[in-house]
Amino acid sequence: MVQTVGITKAITNLNEAHDKFNLSQTADTQFFTEWFEDLPEITDSEKEFLNRLKNRYLYYAADGAITEGTVNIIMVSPLLELMGLCDPPFKIRGEKFVKVEIEDGGEEEPVLEGFINALVVHNQFWVVLIESKRYGFSVMQALPQTLAYMMANPNSEMPSFGMITTGEDYIFIKLNQQVRQYDLSHKFTILSDEDSNLHRVVRVMKRIIRLYLQV
C-alpha cells in the first residue's frame, strides 16, 4: 500500500520543495512578466472598495492576531467577489484536496496530499491558487507548500499561478511544470505608504485572469 503524507509535514522548507520536485527559481527576468507588464487599470469604484478593505484589515489587526479563517472572510473572499471569480465562467474550489506523486522518487517515496485554501478554475484550467495564512505569518514561509500544491495541477501545458497572502502581505508565483522553474513577484503590503499596493494586487490578478479567458 502506498504511503501518504501531508504536504505540510513532508515539505517544511524551500530546499525540500526544490529537491523533491526538481524545481529551481529562474534568473530569467522575462519568465514572469505578468506581474508588472500590461496590467489592466481598475475603476474608481474598485479603488474605493479596495481602500475600504485596507481599512477593514487595519481594524481587525488592531486587536492583534487574525486567524487564517478570518483572513479568508474579510480579505480573500471580497477580492474574489470584486473580480467576478465566483461567477461564470469561473468556479471557486474551496479546501480543494490534491495529491502529488514524486516523479522518479522510488517505491519508498510517499504520495503527498493536502488542501488548497482556494482555487479558481476556468474550463478545467487552474487560473490561480490562493494560499492564505494567519496574521504574523511570513508569506515566504508558505512558499514551499504552495509550490507543492501547484505541482498538483493536472494541466501542465500551461503555467500555474499562485498567490500567498496574510491579508497584509501578498506575493505572486508563476510555475512552469514542464521546465520545473518558477519565479516570484515583489511582495505587496497594504501597510506601506502607497495605498496603491492593494490596487496593484488586483491589477495583477486581472492580468492573470485575462490569460485564461483567451484559452
Coordinates of C-alpha atoms in Angstrom, one line a residue:
M1 CA 0.0 0.0 0.0
V2 CA 1.3 3.4 -1.0
Q3 CA 2.0 5.6 2.0
T4 CA 0.5 9.1 2.0
V5 CA 1.9 12.1 3.9
G6 CA 0.6 15.6 4.4
I7 CA 2.3 18.2 2.3
T8 CA 2.8 20.5 5.3
K9 CA 4.7 17.7 7.0
A10 CA 6.7 16.5 4.0
I11 CA 7.7 19.9 2.7
T12 CA 8.9 22.1 5.5
N13 CA 11.4 24.3 3.7
L14 CA 12.3 25.6 0.2
N15 CA 15.2 23.2 -0.2
E16 CA 12.9 20.2 0.3
A17 CA 10.5 21.6 -2.3
H18 CA 13.4 22.1 -4.8
D19 CA 14.8 18.6 -4.2
K20 CA 11.5 16.6 -4.2
F21 CA 10.1 18.3 -7.3
N22 CA 13.4 19.1 -9.1
L23 CA 12.4 22.8 -9.0
S24 CA 14.6 25.9 -9.2
Q25 CA 13.9 29.7 -9.2
T26 CA 14.7 31.1 -12.6
A27 CA 17.0 34.0 -13.2
D28 CA 15.2 34.9 -16.4
T29 CA 13.6 38.3 -15.9
Q30 CA 11.2 37.6 -18.8
F31 CA 9.8 34.4 -17.2
F32 CA 7.2 36.2 -15.1
T33 CA 6.3 39.5 -16.7
E34 CA 2.6 39.2 -15.9
W35 CA 3.0 40.8 -12.5
F36 CA 4.4 44.1 -13.9
E37 CA 3.7 44.4 -17.7
D38 CA 0.4 45.3 -19.4
L39 CA -1.6 45.5 -16.2
P40 CA -5.3 46.3 -16.6
E41 CA -6.5 49.5 -15.0
I42 CA -9.1 49.5 -12.2
T43 CA -12.1 51.8 -11.8
D44 CA -12.6 54.4 -9.2
S45 CA -15.3 52.3 -7.6
E46 CA -12.9 49.4 -7.4
K47 CA -10.3 51.7 -5.8
E48 CA -12.8 52.8 -3.2
F49 CA -13.7 49.2 -2.4
L50 CA -10.1 48.3 -2.0
N51 CA -9.4 51.2 0.3
R52 CA -12.3 50.0 2.4
L53 CA -10.7 46.5 2.5
K54 CA -7.5 48.1 3.7
N55 CA -9.2 49.9 6.5
R56 CA -11.1 46.7 7.4
Y57 CA -7.8 44.8 7.8
L58 CA -6.4 47.5 10.0
Y59 CA -9.5 47.5 12.1
Y60 CA -9.1 43.7 12.8
A61 CA -5.3 43.9 13.1
A62 CA -5.7 46.4 15.9
D63 CA -6.9 43.6 18.1
G64 CA -3.8 41.5 17.5
A65 CA -3.8 38.0 15.9
I66 CA -6.1 37.4 12.9
T67 CA -6.8 33.7 12.1
E68 CA -6.4 32.2 8.7
G69 CA -10.2 31.7 8.5
T70 CA -10.8 35.4 9.3
V71 CA -8.3 36.5 6.6
N72 CA -10.3 34.4 4.1
I73 CA -13.6 36.0 5.1
I74 CA -12.6 39.7 5.4
M75 CA -10.0 39.9 2.6
V76 CA -9.7 36.9 0.2
S77 CA -13.5 36.3 -0.4
P78 CA -14.2 40.0 -1.1
L79 CA -11.3 40.2 -3.5
L80 CA -12.6 37.1 -5.4
E81 CA -16.1 38.7 -5.5
L82 CA -14.8 42.0 -6.7
M83 CA -13.1 40.3 -9.7
G84 CA -16.2 38.2 -10.5
L85 CA -14.3 35.0 -9.9
C86 CA -17.3 33.4 -8.0
D87 CA -19.5 33.6 -11.1
P88 CA -19.4 32.2 -14.7
P89 CA -17.2 31.4 -16.5
F90 CA -15.1 30.8 -13.3
K91 CA -15.6 28.5 -10.4
I92 CA -14.1 28.6 -6.9
R93 CA -12.9 25.4 -5.3
G94 CA -12.5 25.9 -1.5
E95 CA -10.4 23.5 0.5
K96 CA -9.6 21.6 -2.7
F97 CA -8.0 18.2 -1.9
V98 CA -5.0 17.3 -4.0
K99 CA -2.4 14.5 -4.2
V100 CA 1.1 14.9 -5.6
E101 CA 3.3 12.0 -6.7
I102 CA 7.1 12.4 -6.7
E103 CA 8.4 11.5 -10.1
D104 CA 11.3 9.1 -10.0
G105 CA 11.1 9.0 -6.3
G106 CA 11.2 5.2 -6.0
E107 CA 8.8 2.9 -4.1
E108 CA 9.8 4.4 -0.7
E109 CA 8.6 7.9 -1.7
P110 CA 5.1 8.6 -0.3
V111 CA 2.3 10.3 -2.1
L112 CA 1.9 13.9 -0.8
E113 CA -1.6 15.2 -0.1
G114 CA -3.1 18.4 1.2
F115 CA -5.9 21.0 0.9
I116 CA -5.6 24.2 -1.2
N117 CA -7.3 27.1 0.6
A118 CA -8.9 28.4 -2.6
L119 CA -8.6 27.5 -6.3
V120 CA -10.0 29.5 -9.2
V121 CA -10.9 27.2 -12.2
H122 CA -11.8 28.1 -15.8
N123 CA -12.7 25.3 -18.3
Q124 CA -10.8 22.8 -16.0
F125 CA -7.7 25.0 -16.1
W126 CA -6.3 26.2 -12.8
V127 CA -6.3 30.0 -13.1
V128 CA -4.8 30.9 -9.7
L129 CA -4.2 29.0 -6.5
I130 CA -4.6 31.1 -3.3
E131 CA -2.9 30.2 0.0
S132 CA -3.9 32.3 2.9
K133 CA -2.1 32.5 6.3
R134 CA -2.7 33.9 9.7
Y135 CA -1.6 37.3 11.0
G136 CA 2.1 37.5 11.7
F137 CA 3.0 34.7 9.3
S138 CA 5.6 35.4 6.6
V139 CA 4.3 34.8 3.1
M140 CA 7.7 33.4 2.2
Q141 CA 7.2 30.7 4.9
A142 CA 4.3 29.4 2.9
L143 CA 6.2 29.2 -0.4
P144 CA 7.4 25.6 -0.2
Q145 CA 4.0 24.2 0.5
T146 CA 2.4 26.4 -2.2
L147 CA 4.9 25.2 -4.8
A148 CA 3.9 21.6 -3.8
Y149 CA 0.2 22.4 -4.3
M150 CA 0.9 24.0 -7.7
M151 CA 2.7 20.8 -8.8
A152 CA -0.6 19.0 -8.4
N153 CA -2.0 21.0 -11.3
P154 CA -3.1 18.3 -13.9
N155 CA -2.8 20.7 -16.8
S156 CA 0.9 21.1 -17.0
E157 CA 0.8 22.5 -20.6
M158 CA 0.0 26.0 -19.2
P159 CA 1.9 27.8 -16.5
S160 CA 0.4 27.8 -13.0
F161 CA -0.1 30.9 -10.9
G162 CA -0.4 31.2 -7.2
M163 CA -0.9 33.9 -4.6
I164 CA 0.1 33.8 -1.0
T165 CA -1.5 36.3 1.4
T166 CA -1.7 37.1 5.1
G167 CA -4.3 39.8 4.3
E168 CA -1.5 42.3 5.0
D169 CA 1.2 41.0 2.5
Y170 CA 0.7 39.5 -1.0
I171 CA 3.1 37.7 -3.3
F172 CA 2.5 36.0 -6.6
I173 CA 4.2 32.9 -8.0
K174 CA 4.5 31.6 -11.6
L175 CA 5.4 28.0 -12.1
N176 CA 6.2 26.1 -15.4
Q177 CA 6.0 22.4 -14.6
Q178 CA 7.5 21.4 -18.0
V179 CA 10.8 23.1 -17.3
R180 CA 10.5 22.8 -13.5
Q181 CA 11.1 26.5 -12.9
Y182 CA 9.3 29.2 -11.0
D183 CA 9.6 32.9 -10.1
L184 CA 8.1 35.4 -7.7
S185 CA 6.7 38.9 -7.9
H186 CA 7.6 41.6 -5.5
K187 CA 5.9 41.5 -2.1
F188 CA 3.0 43.9 -1.9
T189 CA 1.9 45.1 1.6
I190 CA -1.1 47.2 2.4
L191 CA 0.8 48.8 5.3
S192 CA 3.1 50.7 3.0
D193 CA 2.7 54.4 2.4
E194 CA 1.4 53.6 -1.1
D195 CA -2.3 52.9 -1.0
S196 CA -1.9 51.5 -4.5
N197 CA -0.3 48.3 -3.4
L198 CA -3.7 46.5 -2.9
H199 CA -4.8 48.1 -6.1
R200 CA -1.7 46.5 -7.8
V201 CA -2.6 43.1 -6.4
V202 CA -6.0 43.3 -8.1
R203 CA -4.4 44.5 -11.4
V204 CA -2.0 41.5 -11.4
M205 CA -4.9 39.2 -10.7
K206 CA -6.8 40.7 -13.6
R207 CA -3.8 40.3 -15.8
I208 CA -3.6 36.6 -15.0
I209 CA -7.3 36.1 -15.5
R210 CA -7.1 37.6 -18.9
L211 CA -4.6 34.9 -20.0
Y212 CA -7.1 32.2 -19.3
L213 CA -10.1 33.9 -20.9
Q214 CA -8.1 33.7 -24.1
V215 CA -7.7 29.9 -23.8

